Each structure stands twice: as structure tokens, then as C-alpha cells.
XYZ file of C-alpha atoms in Angstrom:
722
model
C 5.841 -6.691 -4.130
C 6.129 -3.840 -6.269
C 6.653 -3.277 -10.001
C 9.637 -1.508 -11.458
C 9.393 2.230 -11.389
C 11.989 2.505 -14.090
C 10.637 2.441 -17.601
C 11.769 2.943 -21.173
C 12.873 5.710 -23.498
C 10.321 8.391 -24.217
C 10.157 9.120 -27.895
C 7.434 9.569 -30.423
C 7.396 5.914 -31.407
C 8.170 4.231 -28.088
C 5.618 3.481 -25.388
C 7.495 1.359 -22.892
C 8.010 4.042 -20.287
C 6.820 4.811 -16.798
C 7.732 7.136 -14.008
C 11.457 6.711 -14.646
C 12.197 8.309 -17.969
C 14.953 7.853 -20.427
C 15.276 11.242 -22.116
C 18.493 12.620 -23.518
C 19.541 15.935 -21.964
C 20.346 18.653 -24.507
C 20.815 22.365 -24.291
C 18.064 24.917 -24.649
C 17.790 26.288 -28.115
C 20.167 23.675 -29.572
C 19.324 20.926 -31.973
C 19.699 17.370 -30.727
C 23.317 16.282 -30.965
C 24.206 14.646 -34.228
C 27.148 12.264 -34.104
C 29.989 12.313 -31.651
C 31.976 15.236 -30.319
C 34.682 14.698 -31.476
C 33.897 12.214 -34.244
C 34.841 8.718 -33.118
C 35.194 5.437 -34.970
C 32.029 3.410 -35.264
C 31.349 0.816 -32.570
C 31.504 -2.885 -33.554
C 28.090 -4.367 -34.351
C 26.267 -7.349 -32.904
C 26.255 -10.320 -35.306
C 26.364 -8.174 -38.431
C 23.297 -6.128 -37.397
C 23.009 -2.381 -36.876
C 23.062 -2.807 -33.084
C 26.290 -1.590 -31.454
C 28.083 -4.200 -29.366
C 28.326 -1.653 -26.550
C 24.575 -1.834 -25.796
C 24.983 -5.397 -24.500
C 27.094 -4.050 -21.631
C 24.546 -1.309 -20.925
C 21.571 -3.712 -20.837
C 23.357 -6.159 -18.516
C 24.424 -3.247 -16.330
C 20.814 -2.047 -16.052
C 19.530 -5.538 -15.198
C 22.067 -5.882 -12.373
C 21.427 -2.368 -11.066
C 17.648 -2.832 -10.982
C 18.092 -6.220 -9.285
C 20.274 -4.462 -6.751
C 17.836 -1.617 -6.051
C 14.560 -3.517 -5.937
C 16.113 -6.498 -4.192
C 17.183 -4.211 -1.360
C 13.872 -2.365 -1.293
C 11.787 -5.565 -1.275
C 12.705 -6.278 2.360
C 13.285 -2.710 3.553
C 9.960 -2.192 5.353
C 10.175 -5.595 7.076
C 13.764 -4.760 8.050
C 12.632 -1.609 9.819
C 9.911 -3.489 11.699
C 11.726 -6.720 12.547
C 15.307 -5.515 12.994
C 14.813 -2.004 14.373
C 11.444 -2.821 16.021
C 9.924 0.358 14.632
C 6.149 0.592 14.390
C 4.346 0.437 11.044
C 3.846 4.200 10.741
C 7.504 5.065 11.313
C 8.638 2.247 8.999
C 6.280 3.468 6.285
C 7.426 7.071 6.724
C 11.135 6.220 6.410
C 10.450 3.936 3.431
C 8.665 6.706 1.540
C 11.231 9.315 2.580
C 13.877 7.102 0.977
C 11.741 6.602 -2.143
C 11.156 10.350 -2.416
C 14.891 11.043 -2.130
C 15.544 8.578 -4.966
C 13.393 10.800 -7.197
C 14.822 14.139 -6.082
C 18.449 13.149 -6.760
C 18.065 12.630 -10.563
C 18.254 16.405 -10.887
C 21.742 16.233 -9.352
C 22.785 13.500 -11.767
C 21.441 15.415 -14.746
C 23.334 18.582 -13.802
C 26.560 16.612 -13.229
C 26.263 14.841 -16.582
C 25.233 17.804 -18.720
C 27.278 20.578 -17.140
C 30.400 18.914 -15.789
C 31.372 15.255 -16.235
C 29.364 13.864 -19.122
C 27.143 10.786 -18.894
C 29.887 8.134 -18.832
C 31.895 9.564 -15.943
C 28.744 10.470 -14.008
C 27.563 6.851 -14.214
C 30.964 5.568 -13.068
C 31.400 7.935 -10.118
C 27.828 7.690 -8.826
C 27.850 3.897 -9.240
C 30.831 3.817 -6.885
C 28.799 5.889 -4.407
C 25.949 3.412 -4.968
C 28.183 0.409 -4.161
C 29.544 2.064 -1.019
C 25.976 2.727 0.135
C 25.020 -0.921 -0.371
C 28.076 -2.126 1.550
C 27.392 0.204 4.480
C 23.740 -0.902 4.475
C 24.763 -4.578 4.570
C 27.268 -4.034 7.392
C 24.602 -2.139 9.333
C 22.386 -5.243 9.231
C 24.907 -7.425 11.134
C 23.331 -7.853 14.610
C 26.610 -8.300 16.474
C 28.035 -5.023 15.194
C 27.338 -2.385 17.829
C 24.061 -1.381 19.399
C 20.764 -0.190 17.953
C 22.036 3.358 17.395
C 24.993 2.083 15.339
C 22.682 -0.030 13.170
C 20.325 2.886 12.543
C 23.140 5.328 11.677
C 24.837 2.887 9.292
C 21.535 2.024 7.628
C 20.501 5.648 7.158
C 23.916 6.614 5.750
C 23.758 3.610 3.426
C 20.258 4.496 2.237
C 21.267 8.112 1.591
C 24.213 7.017 -0.576
C 22.015 4.484 -2.395
C 19.438 7.201 -3.107
C 22.173 9.497 -4.428
C 23.592 6.706 -6.592
C 20.396 5.244 -8.051
C 18.799 8.642 -8.565
C 21.947 10.196 -9.989
C 22.461 7.571 -12.677
C 18.740 7.324 -13.479
C 18.688 10.054 -16.177
C 22.079 9.007 -17.579
C 22.169 5.259 -18.305
C 19.303 5.083 -20.776
C 20.307 8.253 -22.592
C 23.876 6.942 -22.753
C 22.517 3.799 -24.399
C 20.692 5.923 -26.971
C 23.945 7.764 -27.707
C 25.495 4.510 -28.964
C 23.306 4.485 -32.084
C 23.988 6.457 -35.223
C 21.340 8.895 -36.380
C 20.119 6.727 -39.251
C 19.403 3.747 -36.973
C 16.283 5.107 -35.259
C 14.374 1.817 -35.577
C 17.153 -0.113 -33.861
C 17.323 2.541 -31.129
C 13.579 2.104 -30.511
C 13.938 -1.664 -30.159
C 16.910 -1.181 -27.845
C 14.769 0.788 -25.424
C 12.207 -2.026 -25.424
C 14.950 -4.479 -24.464
C 16.268 -1.978 -21.941
C 12.799 -1.713 -20.371
C 12.504 -5.506 -20.313
C 15.817 -5.778 -18.456
C 14.528 -3.287 -15.874
C 11.411 -5.290 -15.076
C 13.228 -8.622 -15.268
C 15.719 -7.430 -12.655
C 12.896 -6.138 -10.471
C 10.827 -9.321 -10.795
C 13.649 -11.755 -10.018
C 15.000 -9.703 -7.108
C 11.618 -9.435 -5.386
C 11.482 -13.230 -5.345
C 15.091 -13.865 -4.330
C 15.848 -11.406 -1.532
C 12.812 -12.260 0.675
C 13.869 -15.917 0.414
C 17.413 -15.010 1.466
C 16.009 -13.082 4.422
C 13.588 -15.729 5.681
C 14.966 -19.124 4.653
C 18.616 -18.444 5.449
C 19.499 -17.841 9.094
C 22.619 -16.020 10.265
C 23.565 -14.666 13.677
C 20.608 -16.657 15.047
C 17.882 -14.744 13.180
C 16.643 -13.648 9.736
C 19.652 -12.922 7.556
C 19.125 -9.303 6.534
C 22.883 -8.893 6.098
C 22.756 -11.491 3.308
C 19.512 -10.082 1.864
C 21.259 -6.698 1.518
C 24.646 -8.193 0.649
C 23.465 -9.962 -2.505
C 22.079 -6.717 -4.021
C 25.394 -5.077 -3.117
C 27.233 -7.809 -5.033
C 24.925 -7.288 -8.027
C 25.701 -3.561 -7.995
C 29.430 -4.328 -7.978
C 28.819 -6.618 -10.948
C 26.834 -3.869 -12.691
C 29.758 -1.458 -12.279
C 32.318 -4.020 -13.498
C 30.222 -4.857 -16.575
C 29.761 -1.182 -17.417
C 33.480 -0.433 -17.149
C 34.295 -3.543 -19.202
C 32.607 -1.987 -22.227
C 34.489 1.304 -21.913
C 36.498 0.860 -25.087
C 33.353 0.352 -27.172
C 31.279 3.345 -26.030
C 30.558 6.519 -27.960
C 30.965 9.234 -25.294
C 29.281 12.582 -25.808
C 30.823 15.635 -24.106
C 28.831 17.774 -21.633
C 26.527 20.155 -23.510
C 25.176 22.470 -20.825
C 22.129 21.908 -18.675
C 18.756 23.092 -19.910
C 17.249 22.775 -16.435
C 19.410 25.606 -15.190
C 18.593 27.731 -18.225
C 14.861 27.237 -17.757
C 15.040 28.081 -14.058
C 17.074 31.213 -14.789
C 14.632 32.288 -17.499
C 11.608 31.858 -15.212
C 13.376 33.576 -12.327
C 14.369 36.544 -14.473
C 10.822 36.889 -15.857
C 9.336 36.988 -12.353
C 11.993 39.380 -11.100
C 11.612 41.699 -14.102
C 7.812 41.706 -13.802
C 7.987 42.674 -10.122
C 10.366 45.526 -10.944
C 8.016 46.886 -13.613
C 4.662 47.092 -11.879
C 3.942 50.686 -12.921
C 0.685 51.355 -14.778
C 2.647 53.385 -17.339
C 4.556 50.319 -18.524
C 2.687 48.433 -21.272
C 1.429 44.979 -20.370
C 2.756 41.916 -22.119
C 0.766 39.006 -23.467
C 2.382 36.386 -21.213
C 4.247 36.658 -17.927
C 7.253 34.857 -19.438
C 7.526 37.632 -22.037
C 9.135 39.709 -19.267
C 12.290 37.643 -19.818
C 12.706 38.903 -23.402
C 15.269 41.560 -22.341
C 17.774 38.813 -21.573
C 16.694 35.536 -23.205
C 16.003 34.550 -26.777
C 12.513 34.428 -28.232
C 12.967 30.726 -29.014
C 13.886 29.800 -25.440
C 10.971 31.792 -24.013
C 8.555 30.136 -26.431
C 9.808 26.685 -25.490
C 9.547 27.452 -21.772
C 5.933 28.531 -22.333
C 5.124 25.154 -23.846
C 6.819 23.311 -21.005
C 5.124 25.293 -18.234
C 1.724 24.397 -19.674
C 2.530 20.698 -19.320
C 4.136 21.168 -15.893
C 0.945 22.881 -14.738
C -0.936 19.743 -15.794
C 1.499 17.718 -13.637
C 0.316 19.397 -10.410
C -2.384 16.799 -9.516
C -0.247 13.797 -10.502
C 1.661 13.159 -7.223
C -1.496 11.709 -5.670
C -1.352 8.769 -8.087
C 2.213 7.971 -7.007
C 1.234 8.380 -3.362
C -1.041 5.371 -3.844
C 1.117 3.434 -6.281
C 4.282 3.348 -4.175
C 2.448 2.011 -1.129
C 2.766 -1.400 -2.751
C 6.178 -1.562 -1.106
C 5.013 -0.375 2.321
C 1.349 -0.603 3.352
C 0.476 -3.404 0.950
C 3.577 -5.344 2.009
C 2.529 -5.021 5.643
C -0.988 -6.097 4.707
C 0.482 -9.188 3.049
C 2.282 -10.193 6.259
C -1.122 -10.504 7.932
C -2.374 -12.946 5.298
C -1.571 -16.573 4.610
C 0.531 -16.601 1.433
C 2.809 -14.374 -0.597
C 2.794 -12.797 -4.059
C 5.126 -10.565 -6.075
C 2.755 -9.413 -8.753
C 3.395 -5.941 -10.076
C 6.549 -6.428 -12.200
C 5.054 -9.535 -13.799
C 1.685 -7.890 -14.429
C 3.336 -4.849 -16.017
C 5.202 -7.095 -18.454
C 1.924 -8.814 -19.327
C -0.280 -5.724 -19.511
C 1.861 -3.587 -21.815
C 1.476 -5.811 -24.915
C -2.168 -6.487 -24.003
C -2.933 -2.771 -23.893
C -0.787 -1.752 -26.863
C -1.697 -4.624 -29.190
C -5.200 -5.434 -27.978
C -7.127 -2.928 -25.887
C -6.100 0.360 -27.511
C -6.561 -0.876 -31.131
C -9.966 -2.289 -30.163
C -11.016 1.064 -28.707
C -9.838 2.804 -31.884
C -11.893 0.393 -34.006
C -14.944 1.416 -31.979
C -14.324 5.040 -33.055
C -13.915 6.176 -29.448
C -11.545 9.113 -29.020
C -9.499 7.727 -26.133
C -7.146 10.691 -25.726
C -4.023 10.589 -23.545
C -5.694 12.661 -20.833
C -8.633 10.260 -20.781
C -6.231 7.335 -20.441
C -4.434 9.006 -17.532
C -7.713 9.783 -15.775
C -8.790 6.163 -16.259
C -5.493 5.046 -14.726
C -6.240 7.221 -11.683
C -9.697 5.681 -11.348
C -8.245 2.156 -11.517
C -5.669 2.988 -8.831
C -8.400 4.444 -6.605
C -10.484 1.296 -7.069
C -7.439 -0.798 -6.134
C -7.143 1.040 -2.829
C -10.865 0.642 -2.238
C -10.399 -3.123 -2.573
C -7.355 -2.927 -0.283
C -9.577 -1.292 2.363
C -12.121 -4.128 2.071
C -9.370 -6.742 2.393
C -7.988 -4.909 5.437
C -11.398 -5.011 7.126
C -11.593 -8.774 6.556
C -8.077 -9.228 7.928
C -8.973 -7.296 11.075
C -11.667 -9.835 11.900
C -8.952 -12.234 13.112
C -6.983 -9.559 14.978
C -6.911 -9.210 18.719
C -9.377 -6.648 20.127
C -7.954 -3.158 20.578
C -6.660 -2.684 24.128
C -7.867 0.467 25.908
C -7.063 2.030 29.308
C -8.629 0.397 32.387
C -9.381 -2.769 30.445
C -7.648 -6.094 29.949
C -8.465 -9.408 28.313
C -8.621 -12.833 29.938
C -9.382 -16.453 29.034
C -9.517 -19.622 31.145
C -7.655 -22.836 30.283
C -9.067 -25.661 32.421
C -6.411 -28.382 32.606
C -8.157 -30.238 35.446
C -10.153 -33.429 34.906
C -13.573 -31.929 35.692
C -15.519 -28.712 34.962
C -14.612 -25.611 36.969
C -16.812 -22.611 37.711
C -14.745 -19.395 37.636
C -15.945 -16.207 39.339
C -13.940 -12.962 39.274
C -14.494 -10.141 41.765
C -16.742 -7.347 40.419
C -16.865 -8.997 36.973
C -19.811 -10.589 35.225
C -17.898 -13.258 33.301
C -17.932 -17.034 32.751
C -21.590 -17.714 33.543
C -21.188 -21.377 32.625
C -18.610 -23.811 34.042
C -15.465 -24.211 31.959
C -15.195 -27.798 30.759
C -11.955 -29.763 31.028
C -9.646 -28.883 28.100
C -12.290 -26.674 26.550
C -11.040 -24.437 23.767
C -11.836 -20.806 24.683
C -14.050 -19.214 22.036
C -12.546 -15.760 22.586
C -11.048 -13.516 25.235
C -13.323 -11.764 27.735
C -13.015 -8.125 28.845
C -11.881 -7.303 32.379
C -12.980 -3.844 33.559
C -10.514 -2.337 36.064
C -10.767 0.674 38.382
C -7.268 1.943 37.576
C -3.997 1.167 35.857
C -3.887 -2.060 37.854
C -6.144 -3.850 40.330
C -5.901 -6.785 42.692
C -8.737 -9.200 41.911
C -10.144 -12.236 43.746
C -10.618 -15.348 41.610
C -13.022 -17.932 43.081
C -12.808 -21.465 41.657
C -15.573 -23.974 42.393
C -14.660 -27.582 41.702
C -16.504 -30.749 42.816
C -18.240 -29.021 45.707
C -15.155 -27.199 47.003
C -14.371 -23.515 46.625
C -10.910 -21.951 46.439
C -9.890 -18.274 46.256
C -6.794 -16.873 44.525
C -5.607 -13.249 44.365
C -3.888 -11.837 41.284
C -2.833 -8.332 40.256
C -4.123 -7.428 36.817
C -2.659 -4.527 34.773
C -4.560 -2.508 32.213
C -4.069 -3.064 28.465
C -2.766 -6.587 29.077
C -3.839 -10.063 27.963
C -3.962 -13.021 30.367
C -4.722 -16.723 30.540
C -5.867 -18.237 33.844
C -4.685 -21.847 33.833
C -6.482 -24.131 36.256
C -4.906 -27.502 37.119
C -4.724 -30.196 39.777
C -1.554 -30.432 41.841
C -1.002 -32.930 44.639
C -4.690 -33.790 44.793
C -6.001 -30.230 45.071
C -7.018 -27.521 42.621
C -4.519 -24.775 41.838
C -4.184 -21.944 39.306
C -1.724 -19.581 37.686
C -2.237 -16.285 35.812
C 0.093 -15.998 32.809
C 0.609 -13.195 30.288
C -0.345 -13.739 26.651
C 0.568 -11.975 23.410
C -1.240 -8.690 22.830
C -1.174 -8.895 19.033
C -0.562 -11.304 16.211
C 3.027 -12.415 15.584
C 4.724 -10.231 12.990
C 5.563 -11.190 9.428
C 3.070 -14.049 9.270
C 4.956 -16.163 11.796
C 3.274 -18.520 14.262
C 3.848 -18.204 18.027
C 3.784 -21.209 20.353
C 4.430 -21.710 24.077
C 4.368 -24.866 26.168
C 2.882 -25.858 29.522
C 4.433 -28.947 31.085
C 1.739 -31.016 32.847
C 4.196 -33.805 33.720
C 5.852 -34.312 37.086
C 9.313 -34.086 35.542
C 11.164 -31.457 33.534
C 11.097 -31.764 29.752
C 13.356 -30.603 26.912
C 11.500 -30.054 23.671
C 13.025 -30.007 20.198
C 10.642 -28.406 17.701
C 12.926 -28.671 14.669
C 16.657 -28.632 14.094
C 16.850 -24.962 15.157
C 14.341 -24.535 18.004
C 14.799 -25.923 21.511
C 13.014 -25.154 24.768
C 13.157 -26.460 28.348
C 10.001 -26.424 30.490
C 9.899 -27.036 34.228
C 7.681 -29.714 35.723
C 4.251 -29.285 37.373
C 2.739 -26.809 34.910
C 5.790 -24.721 34.190
C 5.276 -22.295 31.275
C 7.802 -21.568 28.533
C 8.435 -18.363 26.634
C 6.902 -17.959 23.188
C 8.751 -19.340 20.191
C 8.236 -17.763 16.750
C 8.124 -20.298 13.919
C 7.492 -20.298 10.195
C 4.153 -21.705 9.099
C 4.559 -25.478 8.762
C 3.483 -28.872 10.015
C 5.694 -29.846 12.940
C 5.147 -33.608 13.231
C 8.632 -34.829 14.072
C 9.585 -32.955 17.232
C 11.234 -34.582 20.225
C 10.388 -34.531 23.926
C 13.169 -35.678 26.255
C 12.280 -36.570 29.851
C 13.830 -38.652 32.619
C 11.966 -41.626 31.183
C 13.500 -41.273 27.718
C 12.934 -39.632 24.347
C 9.475 -39.393 22.815
C 7.933 -38.074 19.592
C 6.284 -34.654 19.731
C 3.562 -33.904 17.152
C 2.385 -30.276 17.084
C 0.506 -30.472 13.790
C 0.066 -27.318 11.700
C 1.196 -23.996 13.146
C -0.536 -21.522 10.869
C 0.132 -17.959 9.654
C -0.247 -15.315 12.362
C -1.665 -17.657 15.019
C -0.655 -17.986 18.672
C -0.836 -21.376 20.372
C -0.603 -22.805 23.871
C 0.480 -26.466 23.824
C 0.003 -28.499 27.010
C 2.078 -31.660 27.500
C -0.412 -33.887 29.335
C 1.083 -37.390 29.569
C 3.280 -40.007 27.937
C 1.759 -42.859 25.965
C 3.869 -45.461 24.199
C 6.664 -43.781 22.253
C 4.950 -40.371 22.041
C 3.827 -37.617 24.380
C 0.194 -36.564 24.395
C -0.509 -32.873 23.951
C -3.476 -30.520 23.867
C -3.259 -27.410 21.664
C -5.251 -24.208 22.170
C -5.368 -21.520 19.474
C -5.240 -18.322 21.543
C -5.028 -15.942 18.560
C -6.764 -17.073 15.408
C -4.715 -17.777 12.293
C -4.815 -15.444 9.327
C -7.931 -16.584 7.504
C -7.756 -14.236 4.497
C -5.689 -15.767 1.707
C -3.298 -13.496 -0.108
C -5.012 -14.355 -3.374
C -7.530 -11.687 -2.323
C -4.791 -9.134 -3.027
C -4.734 -10.196 -6.672
C -7.630 -7.925 -7.789
C -6.027 -4.828 -6.266
C -2.697 -5.640 -7.923
C -4.426 -6.179 -11.259
C -6.167 -2.823 -11.001
C -3.154 -0.796 -9.914
C -0.896 -2.429 -12.526
C -3.412 -1.653 -15.258
C -3.658 1.849 -13.818
C 0.119 2.265 -14.003
C 0.214 1.233 -17.666
C -2.570 3.667 -18.578
C -1.364 6.520 -16.375
C 2.410 6.432 -16.414
C 3.290 5.300 -19.910
C 0.565 7.431 -21.471
C 1.499 10.438 -19.342
C 5.104 10.389 -20.439
C 4.200 9.865 -24.085
C 1.780 12.800 -23.866
C 4.236 15.143 -22.155
C 6.952 14.159 -24.623
C 4.712 15.041 -27.554
C 3.860 18.427 -26.023
C 7.396 19.735 -25.556
C 10.148 20.802 -27.942
C 13.215 18.602 -28.342
C 15.415 20.792 -26.159
C 12.983 20.599 -23.228
C 12.697 16.825 -22.753
C 15.026 16.935 -19.748
C 12.895 19.579 -18.046
C 9.803 17.398 -18.334
C 11.813 14.426 -17.089
C 12.756 16.374 -13.991
C 9.140 17.472 -13.533
C 7.841 13.920 -13.915
C 10.330 12.492 -11.412
C 9.471 15.247 -8.964
C 5.798 14.169 -9.067
C 6.944 10.740 -7.850
C 9.008 12.332 -5.098
C 6.149 14.568 -3.977
C 3.769 11.588 -3.991
C 6.027 9.667 -1.614
C 6.294 12.757 0.563
C 2.488 12.866 0.819
C 2.446 9.314 2.189
C 5.133 10.260 4.690
C 3.081 13.227 5.905
C -0.154 11.227 6.239
C 1.578 8.364 8.071
C 3.077 10.717 10.643
C 0.546 13.529 10.934
C -2.747 11.633 10.879
C -2.363 8.088 12.253
C -5.557 6.117 11.784
C -6.799 2.577 11.276
C -5.205 1.098 8.167
C -8.492 0.482 6.372
C -9.505 4.108 7.040
C -6.194 5.327 5.597
C -6.810 3.291 2.439
C -10.279 4.855 2.145
C -8.777 8.334 2.650
C -6.296 7.846 -0.189
C -9.068 6.460 -2.401
C -11.236 9.533 -1.842
C -8.287 11.892 -2.346
C -7.315 10.271 -5.641
C -10.888 10.376 -6.961
C -11.075 14.064 -6.029
C -7.748 14.738 -7.746
C -8.968 12.790 -10.790
C -11.929 15.156 -11.094
C -9.624 18.186 -10.854
C -7.244 16.707 -13.417
C -10.148 15.951 -15.758
C -11.330 19.561 -15.587
C -7.789 20.787 -16.257
C -7.529 18.354 -19.154
C -10.824 19.554 -20.625
C -9.448 23.073 -20.979
C -5.986 21.955 -22.064
C -5.227 22.725 -25.729
C -3.044 20.140 -27.432
C -0.177 21.539 -29.466
C 2.448 20.317 -31.889
C 5.836 21.876 -31.019
C 6.955 21.764 -34.669
C 3.811 23.572 -35.835
C 4.285 26.218 -33.175
C 7.868 26.766 -34.199
C 6.823 27.195 -37.827
C 4.097 29.692 -36.852
C 6.556 31.672 -34.780
C 8.938 31.885 -37.733
C 6.104 33.038 -40.027
C 4.735 35.612 -37.534
C 7.747 37.348 -35.944
C 5.725 40.480 -35.300
C 3.771 38.782 -32.579
C 6.778 38.913 -30.280
C 7.193 36.188 -27.798
C 3.546 35.162 -27.689
C 2.982 31.804 -29.380
C -0.388 31.191 -30.973
C -1.937 27.931 -29.905
C -4.018 25.623 -32.032
C -7.471 25.357 -30.479
C -8.264 21.683 -30.177
C -9.855 20.749 -26.873
C -9.341 17.245 -25.589
C -12.541 16.669 -23.678
C -12.542 14.020 -20.984
């Protein structure tokens, strides 16, 4: 239900990027690599074009890998809730902890590729780790394998290895694809990254349709087949690895060139350490705190680090956007399970919005002579995301209208099902309920509150029926839901207090139980997979959980023979009590009570929030990366990539903290995130107002012309007002 977080190559002419970047890692102070090291023969071309044949293997590999990752993640939250029986807050926290880890580990992959193994070997080795993680995750979803603790351990180990694999190869695959092109083929390289980006979103879009179907429509081990839903992505990752290795003989493989991330960190660390050592008033001050690194590091490196730190400072408010955006796969998914349809919108909307914005909206704004700067675009993206969560809060409030009332201490809920032939007056000790007689087979409008004097209480129930009065005693526990069924047995009135569901069935399923009003036992066949036996004389079955459908062709087998059972529509999120009343002709007669109302809010109401947040992603993420790319020197692209990915990781960590530290009603949490993002947008706008745009090439030229100014780089004053 979420769009792909991986995007395209960031370069001056390419816009198809998002929070996953595709920069090439090069050393500080070095020029971008030109050609191969050592020089290799040229790769065969595709159909006589300037496109290397090797990129076909890379694009197919990326499609399979993204299918693998997003296919697994599409059912991850539901897996935690349905398979582990975790609550929504814990499931959300673990989901976002995993997502955050996936955006911390790219730093590891970048260091491995640039300082040790090179891109090709790093992709191979970490893809093997990736495959192993998928396999362990799939095995952990087999119900018959061990107990709950075994399943949790295997799943967590699998997720850790998947995070290491997907994050580790993230900064390598795209840059490796760019390495396949010769320097003169920049136009072809640009188009390659567009195709690469398309393969990312295509894999995400298809997988988010396929894996939920595998989970729900295919049954294995007697329940939803999570092992298959995780196994198919594992198979796709194996295929991705095989395809990548198959092109080995065609690749141009660059050697490791040293990691600029480490150099930048060392430079900053030395500057801070040197400044702290020289705090005396007798030591002359320096223009910039990074100038304190000049005793050890080159003037060029220090100047480039200054440019990068200015952009990284602007990144500080950005995690809040990702905190909202990535909840599409957790909170919004859970919201969808309480509605009556299903959508997978974000990947599709992103594919639609990018050409609309690039070819339509932005040119139109330019024609209107409006200076729509990158910072203004990013702030607009934040506003759109905040509006999306405001709409999500409104939808959540509407959904809650069909929920069961919140259970509190010393209170319970009760309803009366009158299965007798005449009205019954029900009176409960010390309770002011049921002022009017309950008609025969009257559908209860809603549950009534029982006020207790402790955790449980023995109550007297007085039933008045055709001039006679009968008393029954039942023990009622707090925070429970009951149905009092009243029926006639052997010519006299009788009753039974049964326990009902406390909340809606999970995952949009329908719950149904049966009461057998016949004088003989019955065996009911709901469909080819669901069977239940109910004892005679008002025996009550356990609840069955069924997919939403019309169940018109069930069977009821009694001592008298086999009869047709028609249950009608069992709707999303509803709970039903079905009473078998008598046999007529070749069918049994039933009466159906809807104890918990069906989900009445259609999932189409989620469409506006998906539209807004997808538009917000296009304006925020793609623009943000293009802006940061333009504001950094060539040797520092990898540093900004690491900084950008860390904003995604921190954003997911924020969701984790809120879910665990401040549990609240879901609609209130949506409102909280909306307010926080609007506040952050204001802060970011103020920071952007005072930010001075620079051209790294101009700065380098000025530094060469003015060596006497030391390490301080003069900035071109050009405010970008928001």
C-alpha cells in the first residue's frame, strides 16, 4: 500500500529520484572516475545503440529485488498482528524499526564498496545475505515449525539480514549501472536511470498486488499462507542474484577508490578536537569552525565539507516528512483493514504524477512567472503530506463510528436475543435497562451498558412472559460483552448468557456463530473449507472467521437429511449470530442478527489522502535530492546520499518512539503527526529563507582566484525566499 522508496539517479539533468538515491561514490578531492581501472574492452551494445548490453541484467535485477523487498513488506504488519498476535502499536513499532534499519545499513554498503570490495563484489555478497534472510523469514512463517518464540526469533533474524542486504546494496546497484556507460554517453546514462527508476516502481506495484493475494487467497497449514507470501519474494531475490551474476562477463568493474564518508567524518572530528584544544584568547579566531582542520586537511576538502554541512543542516527538519510518509505501510494499512475494500495506490500514483509534474505543472508555473524554488517545492510537499494525515484522521473518526464501544473497568455490554414466539420483558438487578418488551426475533439496535460493583458480579435476570415471571442468576465479568438468549424449551421459558466478541474481526474478515434451535444436532458446511457442529436445543457454536462474500450454497445435515443453508452476505468487519429455527422443504430457515456492524466506510475514501501524500512525495523527495545534488561538489555526492537516507531512518525511528511512548487513539495520533509536520514546515521555511544558494563550480573558481582568504569560501548572496 505503499510507493517505492527507491528512486532514480541524482544528476543535474535527471529528476526521477526519491529517498533512495543513486549517487556514485568517489573520493574526496578527486575528480569523478573517467574510464575503467584498468582499461577494459568496451561492453557489447544493445541493438546497435550506445546502451551497453550489461544494463539489461542490472535493470532486471533491480526489478526482481524491489519485487522481493516490497512484496515481503506489503504483508509484514498484518503478519505481526495475525500470526504473532501482537497489538497494533507493537506491530507498528517493529515495522518502523525494520524500515529504519534498512536506511541505516546503506552506510555499511557504501564503505564496503568504496574502501574494500568494490561495487560488484559488494552487490554479490550482500545479495547472498539478502537471500538467506528471505529464506529464514519464510521458514519462520511455517506454523508447524516450533512454538511462538521460535517463529519470532527466526523472523527477527530474517528481517535483520534482509535489512543488511537491501540497505547494503542500495547505494551500489544504481551507481554500478552508471559505471557501464562511457563518459561521452551522458544522454544514454540519463535515460538508463529513468528506466531503472521505472523498474523500481514496477516491481513495487506488482508485488503489492501479488503477495497479499498469496497470503489471503491461498491457504496452507490450515490458515493464511504467510510462508508462501514470504517465499515468493525470496524466490524473486534468488532470481535477481542469478540474473546479476549472469551478466558478469559484460560488466565494467571499477576498483575501490576510498570512502569520502570516512574522510569527511575525520575532517569534522579533527576540526572539533583542534578547536577544543585551542580555546585560549591569545590564539587568533578563524572565520569558520571547520578552518580548525587546516593543519591536517587540504583547503579543497575543507571547502567542500563546508558546502555539504550547510545542506546537511537544512536536512535536520526533514525526518518528520518520512515519519508520516512511511506510515502508509503500517497505520494506513491497518486503517484499510477496517474498511470495505482494498487499494494499492502509491506506486501507481508516483508513476502517474512524475510526468504530470515535470511536463505539466512545473512548466505551467514557470509560464506564470512564479519563482517556484526547490525549497518552496519541498515545503509544499510537506504541507500536502500534512493535509493527507488530516484526511486520514477524519476517515479514522468515521471508521470508529462502527466500532464497538470502549470497554472500561466495572462495566460490561449486553444485548438480548429473544428467540421465543412472544415478547419478553427483561429486568436486570440494579440496572435501568430494557424499558420496553423485547419482541420475538427483534434485531438489537445496540449493546447496553451494565454497571458492576466490582471486577465481577452475580446478577438476577427476571423474565416476564405471558403473565409468568422467571428468575435466572448469572455471573457477569467486567470489560466483557454478552448476549442473553431467551428461548422456549419443553413448553417453558429458558435463557442462556453467552460471550460475544469484544471488537471487530481483524483484517476485514466477518465473524459468524450459530445457535441451533432444532431438537436434533446439526452439522453445517459453510463452504468447502469451513465446517461446524452445533448441539441441539439452542447449542451455541464458536465463532468462524470468513472472507467477505455471499454464502448462499451452504449445507445443513441433520437426522432428517441434508438441507440448503443460505447465510446471505457476510460483510467486512461484521459479527453475526445465525439462529437455525426450523426446516422447510429442502432448506433450513435461519434468522441472522448483526451483533457488530459491518465496516461502512468504503476504502475509496482513502484515495484523497493517497493522492495528497503521493503528490507530496514527488514535490518533496525528488526536488530535495535534486536541490542537494546541485548544492554539493562532485566528490561529496555520497555524503549527501548518506545524509538523505539517514533522514528516512530517523523518520521511522520517530514513529517507533511515538507508537511506544505515547499510545493514543489512532485519529488523535494522525492529528499529532499533522500538527508536528506543519510546525516543522514552518521551521524549514524559515531556514530556507536564510539559506543562500551556491554553485559549487563558481565557489571553486573563486577559491582559486582568492587564495589569500584561506579556507573561508565566499558565498554568493541570493536568498531563496519561501
